[in-house]
């Protein structure tokens, strides 16, 4: 094992958060991007670096003008074939990109440590013909160890090295004092009596069906303008949805009335369009005069917390 800070300027990074102390996270190299820990173990160097089929990606012709970079982009798809020889032809062409991607991933993994970096050193792969993350680290990047030093290109850093022949390390002295956890099951949950069922945190209007009279909401009915009567061969929810869509368009501007047939997807006659526009105009006028409305919207989301702590959510 090799340990090194890879920094000659000291620890210039922020202190760890309290939530990060006394904790261990197991994440993939990809998932570690953008994160930091005081101590990082980078494992899995013996994994092979090779492309796989099928493969979908985005390729760019050039990056000369970043404002038009999408104009030079294309989606690349390489399928998997039944013929092994055809697959090998594709894979050989993709190997260079796989190696480049692996080098970037190595950089990400090795720069996650804030204080100490611990690396596996697979010396048994030194003469292997396989392309692994270890071979990229040693052959492509020129990393080597010598005594109590690790050398990266022309830079030398002190490090601690620990050899291992494959046997498990000794357990810490205080392991017997540690809390014994069950081998299976929900380890972090303490057994206790089930709490009495309480109200749901979030409720919706549809879940309030069948409530008793004490909790039901009284409904007030108002009338405005003349009744809207349309001679259309639709009824029920479809009729309400059509009118709602028309009122939604008219809320933006009454000048959009001629577009109601296209917006509602119904063949409305000019008289029907005028009737809908008048009904919307009467509604807006009533809201302004009776309720002091300053603006009207077709849909307004709301949320309200009740006395028992539940939160009702819906749309007006």
mmCIF file of C-alpha atoms in Angstrom, residues 87-309:
data_model
loop_
_atom_site.group_PDB
_atom_site.id
_atom_site.type_symbol
_atom_site.label_atom_id
_atom_site.label_comp_id
_atom_site.label_asym_id
_atom_site.label_seq_id
_atom_site.Cartn_x
_atom_site.Cartn_y
_atom_site.Cartn_z
ATOM 1 C CA UNK A 87 -16.844 -6.781 -32.912
ATOM 2 C CA UNK A 88 -13.057 -6.874 -32.592
ATOM 3 C CA UNK A 89 -12.730 -4.396 -35.462
ATOM 4 C CA UNK A 90 -14.993 -1.938 -33.666
ATOM 5 C CA UNK A 91 -13.357 -2.532 -30.276
ATOM 6 C CA UNK A 92 -9.861 -1.903 -31.648
ATOM 7 C CA UNK A 93 -10.982 1.480 -32.968
ATOM 8 C CA UNK A 94 -12.584 2.332 -29.609
ATOM 9 C CA UNK A 95 -9.608 1.345 -27.434
ATOM 10 C CA UNK A 96 -7.934 4.767 -27.648
ATOM 11 C CA UNK A 97 -11.039 6.554 -26.368
ATOM 12 C CA UNK A 98 -11.408 3.990 -23.562
ATOM 13 C CA UNK A 99 -7.816 4.615 -22.418
ATOM 14 C CA UNK A 100 -8.306 8.393 -22.509
ATOM 15 C CA UNK A 101 -11.498 8.091 -20.469
ATOM 16 C CA UNK A 102 -9.723 5.815 -17.965
ATOM 17 C CA UNK A 103 -6.926 8.382 -17.487
ATOM 18 C CA UNK A 104 -9.485 11.060 -16.690
ATOM 19 C CA UNK A 105 -11.161 8.716 -14.232
ATOM 20 C CA UNK A 106 -7.826 7.988 -12.533
ATOM 21 C CA UNK A 107 -7.289 11.719 -12.088
ATOM 22 C CA UNK A 108 -10.730 12.058 -10.502
ATOM 23 C CA UNK A 109 -10.164 9.157 -8.089
ATOM 24 C CA UNK A 110 -6.686 10.261 -6.982
ATOM 25 C CA UNK A 111 -7.663 13.872 -6.280
ATOM 26 C CA UNK A 112 -10.499 13.123 -3.859
ATOM 27 C CA UNK A 113 -8.242 12.883 -0.771
ATOM 28 C CA UNK A 114 -7.920 15.925 1.471
ATOM 29 C CA UNK A 115 -5.212 14.536 3.789
ATOM 30 C CA UNK A 116 -4.182 10.992 2.907
ATOM 31 C CA UNK A 117 -4.410 8.887 -0.248
ATOM 32 C CA UNK A 118 -4.098 5.092 -0.060
ATOM 33 C CA UNK A 119 -3.417 3.161 -3.281
ATOM 34 C CA UNK A 120 -3.299 -0.509 -4.134
ATOM 35 C CA UNK A 121 -0.054 -1.557 -5.820
ATOM 36 C CA UNK A 122 -0.554 -4.676 -7.957
ATOM 37 C CA UNK A 123 3.072 -5.636 -8.550
ATOM 38 C CA UNK A 124 1.949 -9.014 -9.955
ATOM 39 C CA UNK A 125 0.594 -7.130 -12.988
ATOM 40 C CA UNK A 126 3.957 -5.577 -13.880
ATOM 41 C CA UNK A 127 4.591 -7.966 -16.781
ATOM 42 C CA UNK A 128 0.960 -8.480 -17.756
ATOM 43 C CA UNK A 129 -0.170 -7.715 -21.294
ATOM 44 C CA UNK A 130 -3.582 -6.669 -20.066
ATOM 45 C CA UNK A 131 -4.552 -2.995 -20.176
ATOM 46 C CA UNK A 132 -5.609 -2.205 -16.634
ATOM 47 C CA UNK A 133 -5.880 0.925 -14.537
ATOM 48 C CA UNK A 134 -2.653 -0.218 -12.872
ATOM 49 C CA UNK A 135 -0.823 -0.479 -16.214
ATOM 50 C CA UNK A 136 -2.010 3.033 -17.154
ATOM 51 C CA UNK A 137 -0.777 4.332 -13.796
ATOM 52 C CA UNK A 138 2.671 2.776 -14.171
ATOM 53 C CA UNK A 139 3.296 2.649 -17.925
ATOM 54 C CA UNK A 140 1.335 5.599 -19.287
ATOM 55 C CA UNK A 141 1.731 7.971 -16.334
ATOM 56 C CA UNK A 142 5.170 6.853 -15.198
ATOM 57 C CA UNK A 143 4.295 6.193 -11.551
ATOM 58 C CA UNK A 144 6.711 3.943 -9.644
ATOM 59 C CA UNK A 145 7.666 3.221 -6.050
ATOM 60 C CA UNK A 146 11.135 2.902 -4.561
ATOM 61 C CA UNK A 147 11.813 2.376 -0.874
ATOM 62 C CA UNK A 148 9.809 4.990 1.019
ATOM 63 C CA UNK A 149 9.131 7.160 -2.020
ATOM 64 C CA UNK A 150 6.653 7.293 -4.849
ATOM 65 C CA UNK A 151 7.753 8.887 -8.110
ATOM 66 C CA UNK A 152 5.395 10.520 -10.575
ATOM 67 C CA UNK A 153 7.215 11.584 -13.732
ATOM 68 C CA UNK A 154 10.049 13.797 -12.386
ATOM 69 C CA UNK A 155 8.456 14.503 -8.995
ATOM 70 C CA UNK A 156 9.228 12.433 -5.900
ATOM 71 C CA UNK A 157 6.980 12.244 -2.819
ATOM 72 C CA UNK A 158 7.543 10.475 0.516
ATOM 73 C CA UNK A 159 5.082 7.711 1.308
ATOM 74 C CA UNK A 160 4.468 4.768 3.625
ATOM 75 C CA UNK A 161 4.431 1.284 2.130
ATOM 76 C CA UNK A 162 2.908 -1.857 3.597
ATOM 77 C CA UNK A 163 3.294 -5.254 1.979
ATOM 78 C CA UNK A 164 0.738 -8.023 2.161
ATOM 79 C CA UNK A 165 0.845 -11.656 1.079
ATOM 80 C CA UNK A 166 -2.907 -12.026 0.891
ATOM 81 C CA UNK A 167 -3.629 -12.807 4.541
ATOM 82 C CA UNK A 168 -6.193 -10.756 6.411
ATOM 83 C CA UNK A 169 -4.779 -8.090 8.758
ATOM 84 C CA UNK A 170 -5.036 -8.395 12.538
ATOM 85 C CA UNK A 171 -8.150 -6.916 14.095
ATOM 86 C CA UNK A 172 -7.797 -3.772 16.235
ATOM 87 C CA UNK A 173 -7.290 -4.272 19.974
ATOM 88 C CA UNK A 174 -10.636 -2.682 20.906
ATOM 89 C CA UNK A 175 -12.741 -4.784 18.548
ATOM 90 C CA UNK A 176 -14.177 -6.851 21.419
ATOM 91 C CA UNK A 177 -15.521 -3.670 22.998
ATOM 92 C CA UNK A 178 -17.406 -2.648 19.876
ATOM 93 C CA UNK A 179 -21.157 -3.035 19.722
ATOM 94 C CA UNK A 180 -22.230 -6.394 18.361
ATOM 95 C CA UNK A 181 -24.550 -5.925 15.383
ATOM 96 C CA UNK A 182 -26.773 -8.641 13.939
ATOM 97 C CA UNK A 183 -25.444 -10.237 10.764
ATOM 98 C CA UNK A 184 -28.658 -9.574 8.836
ATOM 99 C CA UNK A 185 -31.700 -7.319 9.122
ATOM 100 C CA UNK A 186 -32.189 -3.666 9.859
ATOM 101 C CA UNK A 187 -29.225 -3.007 12.082
ATOM 102 C CA UNK A 188 -29.836 0.659 12.849
ATOM 103 C CA UNK A 189 -33.461 0.279 14.030
ATOM 104 C CA UNK A 190 -33.997 -0.296 17.731
ATOM 105 C CA UNK A 191 -36.916 -2.596 18.652
ATOM 106 C CA UNK A 192 -39.823 -0.679 20.137
ATOM 107 C CA UNK A 193 -43.607 -0.608 20.182
ATOM 108 C CA UNK A 194 -45.247 0.644 17.029
ATOM 109 C CA UNK A 195 -46.511 4.235 17.359
ATOM 110 C CA UNK A 196 -50.205 4.972 17.111
ATOM 111 C CA UNK A 197 -51.190 5.805 13.525
ATOM 112 C CA UNK A 198 -51.288 9.555 12.949
ATOM 113 C CA UNK A 199 -52.543 11.741 10.129
ATOM 114 C CA UNK A 200 -50.826 11.645 6.784
ATOM 115 C CA UNK A 201 -48.224 14.345 6.322
ATOM 116 C CA UNK A 202 -49.579 15.282 2.910
ATOM 117 C CA UNK A 203 -53.193 15.055 1.808
ATOM 118 C CA UNK A 204 -54.855 15.690 -1.513
ATOM 119 C CA UNK A 205 -58.449 16.641 -2.302
ATOM 120 C CA UNK A 206 -59.094 13.169 -3.727
ATOM 121 C CA UNK A 207 -57.996 11.523 -0.467
ATOM 122 C CA UNK A 208 -60.570 13.537 1.500
ATOM 123 C CA UNK A 209 -63.512 11.623 0.038
ATOM 124 C CA UNK A 210 -65.831 10.297 2.720
ATOM 125 C CA UNK A 211 -64.698 12.659 5.503
ATOM 126 C CA UNK A 212 -67.174 13.270 8.287
ATOM 127 C CA UNK A 213 -69.222 16.431 8.616
ATOM 128 C CA UNK A 214 -66.987 17.875 11.328
ATOM 129 C CA UNK A 215 -63.969 18.033 9.011
ATOM 130 C CA UNK A 216 -65.741 18.722 5.717
ATOM 131 C CA UNK A 217 -65.482 22.157 4.129
ATOM 132 C CA UNK A 218 -68.645 24.139 3.501
ATOM 133 C CA UNK A 219 -69.233 25.174 -0.087
ATOM 134 C CA UNK A 220 -70.590 28.583 -1.073
ATOM 135 C CA UNK A 221 -72.205 28.980 -4.500
ATOM 136 C CA UNK A 222 -72.097 32.209 -6.494
ATOM 137 C CA UNK A 223 -73.589 33.191 -9.849
ATOM 138 C CA UNK A 224 -72.208 35.603 -12.412
ATOM 139 C CA UNK A 225 -73.518 36.684 -15.803
ATOM 140 C CA UNK A 226 -75.875 34.572 -17.875
ATOM 141 C CA UNK A 227 -75.684 30.761 -18.004
ATOM 142 C CA UNK A 228 -73.330 29.453 -20.668
ATOM 143 C CA UNK A 229 -75.160 27.083 -22.995
ATOM 144 C CA UNK A 230 -73.253 25.420 -25.841
ATOM 145 C CA UNK A 231 -74.860 22.959 -28.223
ATOM 146 C CA UNK A 232 -71.965 20.475 -28.380
ATOM 147 C CA UNK A 233 -71.956 16.695 -28.504
ATOM 148 C CA UNK A 234 -69.669 16.409 -25.495
ATOM 149 C CA UNK A 235 -70.459 16.144 -21.813
ATOM 150 C CA UNK A 236 -68.946 15.368 -18.448
ATOM 151 C CA UNK A 237 -65.221 15.725 -17.871
ATOM 152 C CA UNK A 238 -64.505 16.334 -21.567
ATOM 153 C CA UNK A 239 -66.892 19.322 -21.550
ATOM 154 C CA UNK A 240 -65.285 20.775 -18.421
ATOM 155 C CA UNK A 241 -61.765 20.249 -19.763
ATOM 156 C CA UNK A 242 -62.680 22.011 -23.005
ATOM 157 C CA UNK A 243 -64.099 25.036 -21.163
ATOM 158 C CA UNK A 244 -61.137 25.143 -18.798
ATOM 159 C CA UNK A 245 -58.755 25.230 -21.761
ATOM 160 C CA UNK A 246 -60.757 28.052 -23.363
ATOM 161 C CA UNK A 247 -60.768 30.101 -20.150
ATOM 162 C CA UNK A 248 -57.036 29.451 -19.759
ATOM 163 C CA UNK A 249 -56.378 30.956 -23.194
ATOM 164 C CA UNK A 250 -58.705 33.915 -22.566
ATOM 165 C CA UNK A 251 -56.989 34.629 -19.215
ATOM 166 C CA UNK A 252 -53.907 35.574 -21.205
ATOM 167 C CA UNK A 253 -55.847 37.948 -23.465
ATOM 168 C CA UNK A 254 -59.360 38.137 -24.848
ATOM 169 C CA UNK A 255 -57.808 38.912 -28.222
ATOM 170 C CA UNK A 256 -56.949 35.192 -28.438
ATOM 171 C CA UNK A 257 -60.652 34.276 -28.755
ATOM 172 C CA UNK A 258 -60.369 33.365 -32.485
ATOM 173 C CA UNK A 259 -57.822 30.671 -31.559
ATOM 174 C CA UNK A 260 -60.185 28.822 -29.179
ATOM 175 C CA UNK A 261 -61.150 26.102 -31.734
ATOM 176 C CA UNK A 262 -57.486 25.211 -32.252
ATOM 177 C CA UNK A 263 -56.666 25.438 -28.533
ATOM 178 C CA UNK A 264 -59.622 23.300 -27.427
ATOM 179 C CA UNK A 265 -59.424 20.961 -30.443
ATOM 180 C CA UNK A 266 -63.178 21.323 -30.999
ATOM 181 C CA UNK A 267 -64.938 22.814 -34.028
ATOM 182 C CA UNK A 268 -66.482 25.813 -32.264
ATOM 183 C CA UNK A 269 -68.691 28.141 -34.272
ATOM 184 C CA UNK A 270 -68.187 31.935 -34.131
ATOM 185 C CA UNK A 271 -71.327 32.234 -31.948
ATOM 186 C CA UNK A 272 -69.987 29.642 -29.508
ATOM 187 C CA UNK A 273 -66.629 31.407 -29.365
ATOM 188 C CA UNK A 274 -68.392 34.706 -28.603
ATOM 189 C CA UNK A 275 -70.474 33.015 -25.866
ATOM 190 C CA UNK A 276 -67.386 31.539 -24.204
ATOM 191 C CA UNK A 277 -65.549 34.852 -24.414
ATOM 192 C CA UNK A 278 -68.544 36.660 -22.847
ATOM 193 C CA UNK A 279 -68.754 34.123 -20.037
ATOM 194 C CA UNK A 280 -65.060 34.554 -19.290
ATOM 195 C CA UNK A 281 -65.465 38.335 -19.417
ATOM 196 C CA UNK A 282 -68.389 38.157 -16.952
ATOM 197 C CA UNK A 283 -66.341 35.915 -14.609
ATOM 198 C CA UNK A 284 -63.348 38.248 -14.591
ATOM 199 C CA UNK A 285 -65.600 41.253 -14.023
ATOM 200 C CA UNK A 286 -67.318 39.525 -11.084
ATOM 201 C CA UNK A 287 -63.958 38.551 -9.530
ATOM 202 C CA UNK A 288 -62.703 42.122 -9.825
ATOM 203 C CA UNK A 289 -65.868 43.791 -8.480
ATOM 204 C CA UNK A 290 -66.849 41.275 -5.800
ATOM 205 C CA UNK A 291 -63.477 39.864 -4.679
ATOM 206 C CA UNK A 292 -61.122 42.720 -5.546
ATOM 207 C CA UNK A 293 -59.079 40.567 -7.911
ATOM 208 C CA UNK A 294 -56.138 42.321 -9.555
ATOM 209 C CA UNK A 295 -55.243 39.449 -11.888
ATOM 210 C CA UNK A 296 -56.797 36.143 -12.933
ATOM 211 C CA UNK A 297 -55.030 32.844 -13.650
ATOM 212 C CA UNK A 298 -56.480 29.609 -14.926
ATOM 213 C CA UNK A 299 -54.577 27.396 -12.447
ATOM 214 C CA UNK A 300 -53.065 28.413 -9.096
ATOM 215 C CA UNK A 301 -51.259 25.797 -6.960
ATOM 216 C CA UNK A 302 -51.724 26.072 -3.211
ATOM 217 C CA UNK A 303 -50.559 24.400 0.006
ATOM 218 C CA UNK A 304 -51.937 24.897 3.514
ATOM 219 C CA UNK A 305 -50.932 23.433 6.873
ATOM 220 C CA UNK A 306 -53.769 22.228 9.080
ATOM 221 C CA UNK A 307 -53.949 22.357 12.867
ATOM 222 C CA UNK A 308 -52.983 18.665 13.140
ATOM 223 C CA UNK A 309 -49.788 19.242 11.153
#
